[in-house]
CSV table of C-alpha atoms in Angstrom, one decimal:
chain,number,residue,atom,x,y,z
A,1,UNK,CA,0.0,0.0,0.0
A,2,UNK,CA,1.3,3.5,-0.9
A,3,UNK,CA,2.5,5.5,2.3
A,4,UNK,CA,1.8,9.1,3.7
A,5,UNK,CA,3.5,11.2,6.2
A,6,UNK,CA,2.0,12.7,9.4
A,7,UNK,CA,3.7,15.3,10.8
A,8,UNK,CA,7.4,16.0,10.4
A,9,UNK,CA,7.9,12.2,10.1
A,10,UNK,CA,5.3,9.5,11.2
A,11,UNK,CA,5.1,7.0,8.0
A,12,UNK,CA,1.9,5.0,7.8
A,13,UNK,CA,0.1,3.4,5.4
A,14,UNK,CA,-2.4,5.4,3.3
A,15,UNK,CA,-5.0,3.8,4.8
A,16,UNK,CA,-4.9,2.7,8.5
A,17,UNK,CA,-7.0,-0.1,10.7
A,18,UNK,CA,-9.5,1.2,13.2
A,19,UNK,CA,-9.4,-1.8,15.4
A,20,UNK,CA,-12.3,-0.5,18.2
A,21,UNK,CA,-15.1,-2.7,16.8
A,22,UNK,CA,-13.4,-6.0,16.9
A,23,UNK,CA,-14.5,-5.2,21.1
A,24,UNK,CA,-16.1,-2.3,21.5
A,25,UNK,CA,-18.9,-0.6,20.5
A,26,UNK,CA,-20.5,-2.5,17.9
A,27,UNK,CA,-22.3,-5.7,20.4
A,28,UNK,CA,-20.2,-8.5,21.7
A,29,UNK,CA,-16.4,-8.5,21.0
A,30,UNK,CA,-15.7,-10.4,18.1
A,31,UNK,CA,-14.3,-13.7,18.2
A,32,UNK,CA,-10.7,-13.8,19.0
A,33,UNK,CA,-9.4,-16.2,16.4
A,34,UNK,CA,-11.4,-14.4,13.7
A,35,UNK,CA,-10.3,-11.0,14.9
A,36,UNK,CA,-6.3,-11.9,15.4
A,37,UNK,CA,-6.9,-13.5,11.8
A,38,UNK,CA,-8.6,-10.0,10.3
A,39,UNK,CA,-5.8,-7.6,12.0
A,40,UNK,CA,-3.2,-9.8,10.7
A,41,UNK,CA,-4.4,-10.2,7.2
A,42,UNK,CA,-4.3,-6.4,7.1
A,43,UNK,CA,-1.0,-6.2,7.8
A,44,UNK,CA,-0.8,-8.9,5.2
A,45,UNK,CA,-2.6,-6.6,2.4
A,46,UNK,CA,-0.1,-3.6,3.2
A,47,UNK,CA,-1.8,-2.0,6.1
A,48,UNK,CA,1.4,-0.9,8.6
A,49,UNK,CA,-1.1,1.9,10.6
A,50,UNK,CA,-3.2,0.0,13.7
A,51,UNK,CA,-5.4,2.5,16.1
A,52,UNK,CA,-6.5,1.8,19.2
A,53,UNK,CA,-6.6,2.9,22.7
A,54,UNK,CA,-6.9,2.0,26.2
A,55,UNK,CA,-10.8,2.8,26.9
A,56,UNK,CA,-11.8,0.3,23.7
A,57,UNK,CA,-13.1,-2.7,25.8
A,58,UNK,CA,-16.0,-4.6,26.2
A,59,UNK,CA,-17.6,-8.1,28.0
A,60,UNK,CA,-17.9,-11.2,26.0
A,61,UNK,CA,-21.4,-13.1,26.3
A,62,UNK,CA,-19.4,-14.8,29.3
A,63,UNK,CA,-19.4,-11.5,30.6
A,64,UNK,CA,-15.6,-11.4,30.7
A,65,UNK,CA,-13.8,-8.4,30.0
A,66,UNK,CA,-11.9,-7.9,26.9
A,67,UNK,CA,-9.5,-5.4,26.0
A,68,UNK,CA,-8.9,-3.7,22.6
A,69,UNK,CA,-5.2,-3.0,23.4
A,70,UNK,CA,-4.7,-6.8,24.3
A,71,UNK,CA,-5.9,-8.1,20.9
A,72,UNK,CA,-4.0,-5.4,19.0
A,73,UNK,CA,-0.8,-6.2,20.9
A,74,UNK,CA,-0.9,-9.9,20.2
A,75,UNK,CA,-2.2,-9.6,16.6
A,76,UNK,CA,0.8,-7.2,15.8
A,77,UNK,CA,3.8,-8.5,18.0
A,78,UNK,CA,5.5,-10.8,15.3
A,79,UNK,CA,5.7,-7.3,13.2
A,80,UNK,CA,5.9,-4.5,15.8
A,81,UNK,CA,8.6,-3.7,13.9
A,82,UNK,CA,7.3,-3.2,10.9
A,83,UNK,CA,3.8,-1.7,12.4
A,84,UNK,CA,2.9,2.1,13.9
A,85,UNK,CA,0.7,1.4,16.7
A,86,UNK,CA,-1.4,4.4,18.0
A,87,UNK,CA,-3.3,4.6,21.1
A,88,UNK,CA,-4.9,6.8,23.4
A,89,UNK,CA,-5.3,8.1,26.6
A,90,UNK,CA,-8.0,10.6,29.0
A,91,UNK,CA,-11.2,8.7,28.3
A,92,UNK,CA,-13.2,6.5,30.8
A,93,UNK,CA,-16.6,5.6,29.2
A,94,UNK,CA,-19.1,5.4,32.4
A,95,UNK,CA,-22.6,4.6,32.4
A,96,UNK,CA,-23.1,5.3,28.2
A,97,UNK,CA,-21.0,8.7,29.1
A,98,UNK,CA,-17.2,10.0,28.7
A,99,UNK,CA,-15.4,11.1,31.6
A,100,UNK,CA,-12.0,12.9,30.8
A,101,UNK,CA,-9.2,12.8,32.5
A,102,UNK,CA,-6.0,14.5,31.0
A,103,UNK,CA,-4.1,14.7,35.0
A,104,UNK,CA,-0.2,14.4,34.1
A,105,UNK,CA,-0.6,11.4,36.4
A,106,UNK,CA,-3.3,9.7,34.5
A,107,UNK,CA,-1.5,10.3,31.5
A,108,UNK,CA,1.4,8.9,32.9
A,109,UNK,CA,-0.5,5.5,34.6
A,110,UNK,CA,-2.1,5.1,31.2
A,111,UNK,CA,0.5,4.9,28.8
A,112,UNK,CA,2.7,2.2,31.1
A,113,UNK,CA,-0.8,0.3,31.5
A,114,UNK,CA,-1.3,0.8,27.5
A,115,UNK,CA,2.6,-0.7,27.1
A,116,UNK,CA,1.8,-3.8,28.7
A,117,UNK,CA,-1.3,-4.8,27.2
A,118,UNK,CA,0.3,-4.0,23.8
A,119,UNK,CA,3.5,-6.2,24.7
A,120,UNK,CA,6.1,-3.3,23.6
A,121,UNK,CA,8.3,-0.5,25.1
A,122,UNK,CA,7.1,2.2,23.3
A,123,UNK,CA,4.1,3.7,21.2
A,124,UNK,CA,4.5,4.8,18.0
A,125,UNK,CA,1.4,7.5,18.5
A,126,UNK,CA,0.0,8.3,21.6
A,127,UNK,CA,-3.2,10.7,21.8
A,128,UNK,CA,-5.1,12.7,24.3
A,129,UNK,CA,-8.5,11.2,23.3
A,130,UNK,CA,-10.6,14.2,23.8
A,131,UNK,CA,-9.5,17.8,25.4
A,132,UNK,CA,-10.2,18.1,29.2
A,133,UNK,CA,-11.5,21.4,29.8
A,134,UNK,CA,-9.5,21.1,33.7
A,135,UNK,CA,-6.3,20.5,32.3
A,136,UNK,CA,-4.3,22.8,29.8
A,137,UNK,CA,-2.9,21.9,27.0
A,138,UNK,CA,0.1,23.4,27.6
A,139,UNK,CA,0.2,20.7,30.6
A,140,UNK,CA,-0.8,18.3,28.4
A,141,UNK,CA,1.6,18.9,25.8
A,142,UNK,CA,4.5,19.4,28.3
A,143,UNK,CA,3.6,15.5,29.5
A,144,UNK,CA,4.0,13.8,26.5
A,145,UNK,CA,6.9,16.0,25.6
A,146,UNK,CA,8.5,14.2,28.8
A,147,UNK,CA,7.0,10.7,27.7
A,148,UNK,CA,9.0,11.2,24.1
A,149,UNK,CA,12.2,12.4,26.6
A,150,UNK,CA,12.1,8.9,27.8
A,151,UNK,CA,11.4,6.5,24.4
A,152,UNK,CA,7.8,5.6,25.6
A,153,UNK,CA,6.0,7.3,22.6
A,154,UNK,CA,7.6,8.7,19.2
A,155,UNK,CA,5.0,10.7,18.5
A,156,UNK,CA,1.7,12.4,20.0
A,157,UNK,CA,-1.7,13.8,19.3
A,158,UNK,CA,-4.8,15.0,19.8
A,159,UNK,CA,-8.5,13.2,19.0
A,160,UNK,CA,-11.3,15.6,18.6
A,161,UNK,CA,-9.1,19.2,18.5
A,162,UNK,CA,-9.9,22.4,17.9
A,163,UNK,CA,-7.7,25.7,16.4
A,164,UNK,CA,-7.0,27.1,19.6
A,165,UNK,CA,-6.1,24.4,21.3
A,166,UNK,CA,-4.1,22.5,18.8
A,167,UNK,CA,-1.7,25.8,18.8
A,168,UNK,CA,-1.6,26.1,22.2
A,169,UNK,CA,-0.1,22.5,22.7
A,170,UNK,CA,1.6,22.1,19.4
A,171,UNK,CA,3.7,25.5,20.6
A,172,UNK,CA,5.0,23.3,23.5
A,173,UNK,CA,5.5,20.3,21.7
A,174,UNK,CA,4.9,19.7,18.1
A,175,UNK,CA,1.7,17.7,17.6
A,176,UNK,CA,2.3,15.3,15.1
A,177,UNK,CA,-1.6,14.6,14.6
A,178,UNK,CA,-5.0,14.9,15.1
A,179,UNK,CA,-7.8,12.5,14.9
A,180,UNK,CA,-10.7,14.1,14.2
A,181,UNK,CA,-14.1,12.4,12.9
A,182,UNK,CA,-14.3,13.2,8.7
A,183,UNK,CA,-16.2,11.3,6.2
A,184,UNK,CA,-18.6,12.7,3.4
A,185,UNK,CA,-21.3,13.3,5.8
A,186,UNK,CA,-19.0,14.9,8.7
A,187,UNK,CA,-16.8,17.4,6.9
A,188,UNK,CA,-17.3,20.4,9.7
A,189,UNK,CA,-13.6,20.1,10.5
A,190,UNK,CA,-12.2,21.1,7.1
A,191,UNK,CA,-12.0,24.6,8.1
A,192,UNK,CA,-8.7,23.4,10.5
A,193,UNK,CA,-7.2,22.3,7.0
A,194,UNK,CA,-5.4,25.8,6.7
A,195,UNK,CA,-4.0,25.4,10.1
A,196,UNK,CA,-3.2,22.4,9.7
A,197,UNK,CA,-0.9,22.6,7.1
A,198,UNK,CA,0.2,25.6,8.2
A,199,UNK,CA,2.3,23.5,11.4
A,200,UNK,CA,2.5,21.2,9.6
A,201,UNK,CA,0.3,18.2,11.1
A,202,UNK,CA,-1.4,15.6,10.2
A,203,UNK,CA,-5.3,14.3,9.8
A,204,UNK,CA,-6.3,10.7,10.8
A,205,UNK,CA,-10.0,10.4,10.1
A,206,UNK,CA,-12.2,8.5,11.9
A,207,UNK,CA,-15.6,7.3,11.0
A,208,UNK,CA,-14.8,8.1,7.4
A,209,UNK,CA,-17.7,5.5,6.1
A,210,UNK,CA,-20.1,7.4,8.5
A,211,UNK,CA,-19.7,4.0,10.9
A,212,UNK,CA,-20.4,1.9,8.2
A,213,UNK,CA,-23.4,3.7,6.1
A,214,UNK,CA,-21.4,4.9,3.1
A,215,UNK,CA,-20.3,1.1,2.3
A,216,UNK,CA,-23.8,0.9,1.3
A,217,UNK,CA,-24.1,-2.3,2.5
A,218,UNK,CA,-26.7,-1.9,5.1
A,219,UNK,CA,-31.0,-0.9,4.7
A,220,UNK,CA,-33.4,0.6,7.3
A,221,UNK,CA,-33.5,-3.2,7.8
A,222,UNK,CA,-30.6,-4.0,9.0
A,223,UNK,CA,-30.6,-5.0,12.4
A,224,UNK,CA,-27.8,-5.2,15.2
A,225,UNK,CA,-27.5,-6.7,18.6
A,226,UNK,CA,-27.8,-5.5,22.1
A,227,UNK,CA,-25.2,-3.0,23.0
A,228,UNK,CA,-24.2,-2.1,19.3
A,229,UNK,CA,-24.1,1.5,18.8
A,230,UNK,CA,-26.0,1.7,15.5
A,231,UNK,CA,-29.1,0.6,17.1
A,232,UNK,CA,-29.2,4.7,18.2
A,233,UNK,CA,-27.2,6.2,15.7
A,234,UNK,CA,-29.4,8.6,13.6
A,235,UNK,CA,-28.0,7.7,10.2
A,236,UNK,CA,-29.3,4.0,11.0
A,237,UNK,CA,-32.6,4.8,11.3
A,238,UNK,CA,-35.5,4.5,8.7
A,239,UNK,CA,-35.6,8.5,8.9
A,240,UNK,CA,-31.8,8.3,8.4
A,241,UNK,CA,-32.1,6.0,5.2
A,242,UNK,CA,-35.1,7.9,3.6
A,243,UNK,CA,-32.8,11.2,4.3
A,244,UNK,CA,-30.3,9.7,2.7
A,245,UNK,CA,-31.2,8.0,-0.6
A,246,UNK,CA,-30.1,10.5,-2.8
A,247,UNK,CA,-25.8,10.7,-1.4
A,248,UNK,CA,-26.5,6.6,-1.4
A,249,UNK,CA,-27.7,6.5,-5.0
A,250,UNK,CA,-24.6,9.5,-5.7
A,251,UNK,CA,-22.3,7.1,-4.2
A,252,UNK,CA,-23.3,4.0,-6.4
A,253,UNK,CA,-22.8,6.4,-9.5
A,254,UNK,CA,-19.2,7.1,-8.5
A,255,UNK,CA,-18.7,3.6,-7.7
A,256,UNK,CA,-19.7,2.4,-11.0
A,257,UNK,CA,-17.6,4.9,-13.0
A,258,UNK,CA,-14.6,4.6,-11.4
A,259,UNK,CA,-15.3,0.4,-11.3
A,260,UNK,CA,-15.0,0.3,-7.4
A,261,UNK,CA,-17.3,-0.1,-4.3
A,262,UNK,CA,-19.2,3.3,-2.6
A,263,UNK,CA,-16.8,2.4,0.9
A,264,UNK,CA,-13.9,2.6,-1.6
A,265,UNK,CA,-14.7,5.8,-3.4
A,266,UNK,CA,-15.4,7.8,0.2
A,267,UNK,CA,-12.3,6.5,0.8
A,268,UNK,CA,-10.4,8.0,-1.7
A,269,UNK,CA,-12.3,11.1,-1.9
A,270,UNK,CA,-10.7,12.2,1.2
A,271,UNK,CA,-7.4,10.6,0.2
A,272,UNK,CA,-7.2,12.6,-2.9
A,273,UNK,CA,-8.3,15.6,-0.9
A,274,UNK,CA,-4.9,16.1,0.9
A,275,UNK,CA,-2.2,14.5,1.1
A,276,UNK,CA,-1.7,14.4,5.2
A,277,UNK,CA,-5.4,12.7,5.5
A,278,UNK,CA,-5.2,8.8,6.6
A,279,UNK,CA,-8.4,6.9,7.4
A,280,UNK,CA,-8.7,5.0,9.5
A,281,UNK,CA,-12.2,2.7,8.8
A,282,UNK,CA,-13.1,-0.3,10.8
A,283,UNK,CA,-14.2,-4.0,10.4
A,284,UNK,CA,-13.8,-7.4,11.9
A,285,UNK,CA,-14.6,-8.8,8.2
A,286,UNK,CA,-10.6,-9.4,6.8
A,287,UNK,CA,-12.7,-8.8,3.3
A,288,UNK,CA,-13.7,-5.4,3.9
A,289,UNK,CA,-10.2,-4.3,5.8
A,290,UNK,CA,-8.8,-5.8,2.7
A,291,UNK,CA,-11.3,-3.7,-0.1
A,292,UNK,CA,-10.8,-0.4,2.2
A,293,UNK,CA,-7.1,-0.7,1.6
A,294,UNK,CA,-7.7,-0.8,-2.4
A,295,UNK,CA,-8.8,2.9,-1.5
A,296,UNK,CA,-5.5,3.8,-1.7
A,297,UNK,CA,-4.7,3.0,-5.3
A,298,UNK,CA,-8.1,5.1,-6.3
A,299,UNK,CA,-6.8,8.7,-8.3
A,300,UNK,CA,-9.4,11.5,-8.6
A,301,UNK,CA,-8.4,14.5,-9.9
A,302,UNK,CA,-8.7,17.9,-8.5
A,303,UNK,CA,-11.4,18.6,-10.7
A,304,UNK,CA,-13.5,15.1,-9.6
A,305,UNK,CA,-12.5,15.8,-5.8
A,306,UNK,CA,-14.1,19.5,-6.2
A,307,UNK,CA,-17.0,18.2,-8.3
A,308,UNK,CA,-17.8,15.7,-5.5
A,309,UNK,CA,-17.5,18.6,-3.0
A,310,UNK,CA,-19.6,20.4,-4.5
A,311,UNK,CA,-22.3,17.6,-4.9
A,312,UNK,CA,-22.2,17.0,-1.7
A,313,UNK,CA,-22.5,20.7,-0.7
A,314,UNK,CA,-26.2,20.5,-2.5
A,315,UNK,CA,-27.5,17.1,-1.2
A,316,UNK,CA,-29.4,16.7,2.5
A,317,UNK,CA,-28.5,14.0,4.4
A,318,UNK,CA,-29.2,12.7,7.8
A,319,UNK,CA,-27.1,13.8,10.8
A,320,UNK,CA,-24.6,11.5,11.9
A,321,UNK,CA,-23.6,10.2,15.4
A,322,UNK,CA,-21.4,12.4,17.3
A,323,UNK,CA,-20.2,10.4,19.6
A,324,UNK,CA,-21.0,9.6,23.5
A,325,UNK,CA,-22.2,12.8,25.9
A,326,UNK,CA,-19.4,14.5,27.9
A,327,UNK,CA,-19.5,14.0,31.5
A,328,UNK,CA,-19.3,17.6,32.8
């Protein structure tokens, strides 16, 4: 798979794996074997780039706890050299809520609890999963400034920043990323594009299929089970569909001309965007990790990318999830 460059000089693969699902979020964690299999055939098909993060766990229909960052770690050891692991810190999910928590201490606790579940000495990418309004960034930044002092991450980032604050931190220690949600029916974030390339940093994407909905593989239908997210997301529901026929039926037209799948062409609409965008889509099927990779190899030109933008500026669609409530 082609590579891109994040930041000064984080090399990833074009496209990378969001591994949350395979225990979190979407129902019952996927079956180990199957998932081990899927993370390791993506490395297989050229992925190097595997997200994660500490907060990513769930309970088995044993009710046994199961942690992302313990499937990733085992699923990537035989290549950890070969790999860029990213993984996250400041986020407790409690009672279907987020509580932050960006104390140097926690920060600290996290990343040597985050080591040992990933069976390695260091992180490749470590990110403050969401801002905590009680802590600064310049405190923040200072923290993982000391972390890279000491070898236990190379690079760090922020999930979910704004202008202000991404200045703030990258003018104590140069942010190498953020993550921010992007896909074609989240695009409020583009306007940190200028800012972003003015410093210099990069954009991981997550949820760029919208969780799922722009593979155009699921109907008003579809139906998920207990504890899977999309049973309340608003782009799931028969509303949602209805709103959304006409950038579904958009999507299957670009798919058909440029011979590829709708998950592909969001894809590479954001690929051929900019050049410091990686996604970062999810799946426990090795299939679809596999066809989100071919993303990569998709060229639009400027005039195709704009044309889409444009499309897309004219076409109503559903809102989208946003994510769990803050705790305040």
């Amino acid at each position: 798979m082609k590579q891109r460059i994040l930041g000064r000089d984080l090399e990833v693969s074009a496209v990378g794996l969001g591994c949350m699902g395979f225990t979190h979020a979407y129902g019952y964690p996927a079956d180990k074997r199957e998932s081990l299999y899927a993370i390791q055939q993506a490395f297989e098909n050229g992925y190097t780039f595997f997200d994660t993060a500490e907060c990513y766990i769930g309970k088995n229909k044993n009710g046994v706890v199961e942690h992302n960052e313990d499937l990733v770690g085992e699923a990537l050891k035989p290549y950890r050299d070969k790999v860029k692991i990213a993984t996250k810190c400041g986020v407790r999910h409690r009672a279907g809520m987020l509580v932050m928590n960006s104390k140097p201490e926690t920060i600290r606790k996290s990343i040597d609890t985050s080591l040992l579940r990933l069976k390695t000495d260091y992180v490749d990418l470590f990110y403050q999963h969401r801002i905590d309004p009680k802590v600064s960034p310049e405190e923040v930044a200072e923290t993982m400034k000391e972390l890279m002092k000491e070898g236990k991450i190379l690079h760090w980032g922020i999930s979910e920043a704004n202008e202000k604050y991404i200045r703030r931190a990258h003018a104590v220690c140069p942010v190498t990323c953020i993550q921010n949600r992007y896909s074609m029916m989240a695009r409020w974030y583009e306007d940190l594009f200028p800012v972003l390339e003015e410093l210099n940093i990069g954009y991981v994407a997550f949820s760029p299929l919208a969780n799922g909905v722009l593979s155009d593989c699921f109907t008003k239908e579809s139906k998920f089970e207990k504890g899977d997210f999309r049973n309340i997301m608003p782009q799931y529901t028969k509303h949602g569909f209805k709103k959304n026929e006409e950038l579904l039926y958009f999507l299957r037209e670009l798919a058909r001309d440029k011979n590829t799948t709708p998950a592909q062409i969001s894809l590479a609409w954001m690929l051929n965007k900019k050049s410091y965008i990686v996604p970062i889509p999810g799946s426990r099927k090795a299939e679809r990790i596999i066809e989100n990779g071919a993303a990569a190899d998709i060229e639009l030109t400027a005039d195709e990318t704009e044309e889409i933008d444009n499309r897309l500026n004219a076409i109503k669609m559903s809102t989208v999830f946003g994510g769990s409530p803050i705790k305040k």
